[in-house]
């Protein structure tokens, strides 16, 4: 049906930057809101940032001014530019996309498999 594939994670030193990408493919008619979520060990999953199909963004207070979410609707891709990374940003990051399927026109949420981001000296 629909697959979300994330890339761009890894190990970075405090103060460094990473750019995550999440590309959606499959039976897509359109995509509504997209977002990035993260879950650190022993903690609940939290919403990091979301972006509507029209480009309206929303951020968690902990990442405002450091992270930027964007999307390329032609490529069905959402990005997360992460700057000034802190050890507290270490987590598994997952993307989410609300997809209107091409053959049913139903709106279904899909998730990526998750990608590790580790911020450490």
mmCIF file of C-alpha atoms in Angstrom:
data_model
loop_
_atom_site.group_PDB
_atom_site.id
_atom_site.type_symbol
_atom_site.label_atom_id
_atom_site.label_comp_id
_atom_site.label_asym_id
_atom_site.label_seq_id
_atom_site.Cartn_x
_atom_site.Cartn_y
_atom_site.Cartn_z
ATOM 1 C CA UNK A 1 0.000 0.000 0.000
ATOM 2 C CA UNK A 2 2.105 2.879 1.361
ATOM 3 C CA UNK A 3 5.657 2.857 2.657
ATOM 4 C CA UNK A 4 7.520 5.559 4.543
ATOM 5 C CA UNK A 5 11.301 5.313 4.416
ATOM 6 C CA UNK A 6 13.429 7.446 6.728
ATOM 7 C CA UNK A 7 17.073 8.361 6.289
ATOM 8 C CA UNK A 8 19.683 10.705 7.684
ATOM 9 C CA UNK A 9 20.051 9.589 11.271
ATOM 10 C CA UNK A 10 23.270 8.716 13.043
ATOM 11 C CA UNK A 11 25.761 9.849 15.657
ATOM 12 C CA UNK A 12 26.585 13.527 16.052
ATOM 13 C CA UNK A 13 28.416 15.594 18.637
ATOM 14 C CA UNK A 14 26.575 18.119 20.803
ATOM 15 C CA UNK A 15 26.065 21.335 18.872
ATOM 16 C CA UNK A 16 26.072 19.502 15.569
ATOM 17 C CA UNK A 17 23.405 19.137 12.909
ATOM 18 C CA UNK A 18 21.538 16.364 11.135
ATOM 19 C CA UNK A 19 18.877 16.351 8.439
ATOM 20 C CA UNK A 20 16.258 13.613 8.474
ATOM 21 C CA UNK A 21 14.257 12.700 5.388
ATOM 22 C CA UNK A 22 11.119 10.600 5.051
ATOM 23 C CA UNK A 23 9.866 9.606 1.620
ATOM 24 C CA UNK A 24 6.399 8.171 1.089
ATOM 25 C CA UNK A 25 5.625 5.858 -1.807
ATOM 26 C CA UNK A 26 2.842 3.569 -2.952
ATOM 27 C CA UNK A 27 -0.859 4.040 -3.655
ATOM 28 C CA UNK A 28 -0.979 7.730 -2.771
ATOM 29 C CA UNK A 29 -3.659 10.119 -3.973
ATOM 30 C CA UNK A 30 -2.584 12.918 -1.661
ATOM 31 C CA UNK A 31 -0.954 13.499 1.707
ATOM 32 C CA UNK A 32 -2.311 15.690 4.458
ATOM 33 C CA UNK A 33 -0.389 16.562 7.574
ATOM 34 C CA UNK A 34 3.051 15.034 8.084
ATOM 35 C CA UNK A 35 5.158 14.985 11.191
ATOM 36 C CA UNK A 36 8.163 13.782 13.122
ATOM 37 C CA UNK A 37 7.934 12.039 16.470
ATOM 38 C CA UNK A 38 10.612 10.705 18.794
ATOM 39 C CA UNK A 39 10.905 8.257 21.623
ATOM 40 C CA UNK A 40 13.833 8.101 24.002
ATOM 41 C CA UNK A 41 14.537 5.036 26.165
ATOM 42 C CA UNK A 42 12.158 4.898 29.109
ATOM 43 C CA UNK A 43 10.108 7.837 27.869
ATOM 44 C CA UNK A 44 6.822 8.241 26.040
ATOM 45 C CA UNK A 45 6.758 9.110 22.369
ATOM 46 C CA UNK A 46 6.489 12.852 21.800
ATOM 47 C CA UNK A 47 5.553 14.938 18.812
ATOM 48 C CA UNK A 48 8.557 16.940 17.636
ATOM 49 C CA UNK A 49 7.096 18.853 14.696
ATOM 50 C CA UNK A 50 4.210 18.750 12.249
ATOM 51 C CA UNK A 51 3.462 20.412 8.932
ATOM 52 C CA UNK A 52 0.191 20.658 7.053
ATOM 53 C CA UNK A 53 -0.171 20.211 3.317
ATOM 54 C CA UNK A 54 -0.254 23.988 3.071
ATOM 55 C CA UNK A 55 2.965 24.414 4.990
ATOM 56 C CA UNK A 56 1.719 25.448 8.425
ATOM 57 C CA UNK A 57 4.176 24.186 11.025
ATOM 58 C CA UNK A 58 4.061 23.408 14.726
ATOM 59 C CA UNK A 59 6.931 22.516 17.064
ATOM 60 C CA UNK A 60 7.478 21.120 20.513
ATOM 61 C CA UNK A 61 8.763 23.784 22.882
ATOM 62 C CA UNK A 62 11.963 21.806 23.417
ATOM 63 C CA UNK A 63 13.002 22.123 19.758
ATOM 64 C CA UNK A 64 11.711 25.572 18.795
ATOM 65 C CA UNK A 65 14.435 27.658 17.216
ATOM 66 C CA UNK A 66 16.652 24.617 16.650
ATOM 67 C CA UNK A 67 14.619 22.284 14.393
ATOM 68 C CA UNK A 68 12.879 23.081 11.115
ATOM 69 C CA UNK A 69 10.313 20.862 9.429
ATOM 70 C CA UNK A 70 9.641 21.184 5.709
ATOM 71 C CA UNK A 71 8.119 19.137 2.911
ATOM 72 C CA UNK A 72 8.310 18.654 -0.824
ATOM 73 C CA UNK A 73 4.809 17.748 -1.966
ATOM 74 C CA UNK A 74 6.000 16.776 -5.448
ATOM 75 C CA UNK A 75 8.316 14.179 -3.897
ATOM 76 C CA UNK A 76 5.954 13.126 -1.061
ATOM 77 C CA UNK A 77 8.841 13.802 1.299
ATOM 78 C CA UNK A 78 9.108 15.481 4.679
ATOM 79 C CA UNK A 79 12.358 16.735 6.191
ATOM 80 C CA UNK A 80 13.571 17.636 9.657
ATOM 81 C CA UNK A 81 16.603 19.898 9.864
ATOM 82 C CA UNK A 82 18.057 19.586 13.348
ATOM 83 C CA UNK A 83 20.616 22.146 14.493
ATOM 84 C CA UNK A 84 22.318 22.789 17.843
ATOM 85 C CA UNK A 85 21.673 19.211 18.834
ATOM 86 C CA UNK A 86 21.781 18.315 22.513
ATOM 87 C CA UNK A 87 22.240 14.949 24.242
ATOM 88 C CA UNK A 88 18.571 15.206 25.269
ATOM 89 C CA UNK A 89 17.634 14.947 21.587
ATOM 90 C CA UNK A 90 18.889 11.360 21.504
ATOM 91 C CA UNK A 91 15.968 9.149 20.500
ATOM 92 C CA UNK A 92 14.428 7.048 17.774
ATOM 93 C CA UNK A 93 12.758 9.438 15.333
ATOM 94 C CA UNK A 94 9.762 8.317 13.308
ATOM 95 C CA UNK A 95 7.842 10.086 10.584
ATOM 96 C CA UNK A 96 4.097 10.084 10.170
ATOM 97 C CA UNK A 97 1.989 10.856 7.116
ATOM 98 C CA UNK A 98 -1.766 11.061 6.772
ATOM 99 C CA UNK A 99 -2.312 9.552 3.343
ATOM 100 C CA UNK A 100 -5.382 9.597 1.135
ATOM 101 C CA UNK A 101 -5.176 6.276 -0.702
ATOM 102 C CA UNK A 102 -5.574 6.403 -4.453
ATOM 103 C CA UNK A 103 -8.012 3.489 -4.737
ATOM 104 C CA UNK A 104 -10.293 4.126 -1.751
ATOM 105 C CA UNK A 105 -9.893 7.870 -1.122
ATOM 106 C CA UNK A 106 -9.724 6.996 2.576
ATOM 107 C CA UNK A 107 -7.412 8.936 4.908
ATOM 108 C CA UNK A 108 -5.054 6.548 6.686
ATOM 109 C CA UNK A 109 -2.128 7.393 9.003
ATOM 110 C CA UNK A 110 1.152 5.675 8.175
ATOM 111 C CA UNK A 111 4.404 5.470 10.120
ATOM 112 C CA UNK A 112 8.013 4.981 9.177
ATOM 113 C CA UNK A 113 10.143 2.288 10.772
ATOM 114 C CA UNK A 114 12.093 4.739 12.921
ATOM 115 C CA UNK A 115 15.684 5.935 12.758
ATOM 116 C CA UNK A 116 18.199 6.380 15.551
ATOM 117 C CA UNK A 117 19.644 9.798 16.370
ATOM 118 C CA UNK A 118 22.382 9.843 18.990
ATOM 119 C CA UNK A 119 23.934 13.047 20.282
ATOM 120 C CA UNK A 120 27.088 12.332 22.220
ATOM 121 C CA UNK A 121 30.652 13.513 22.590
#
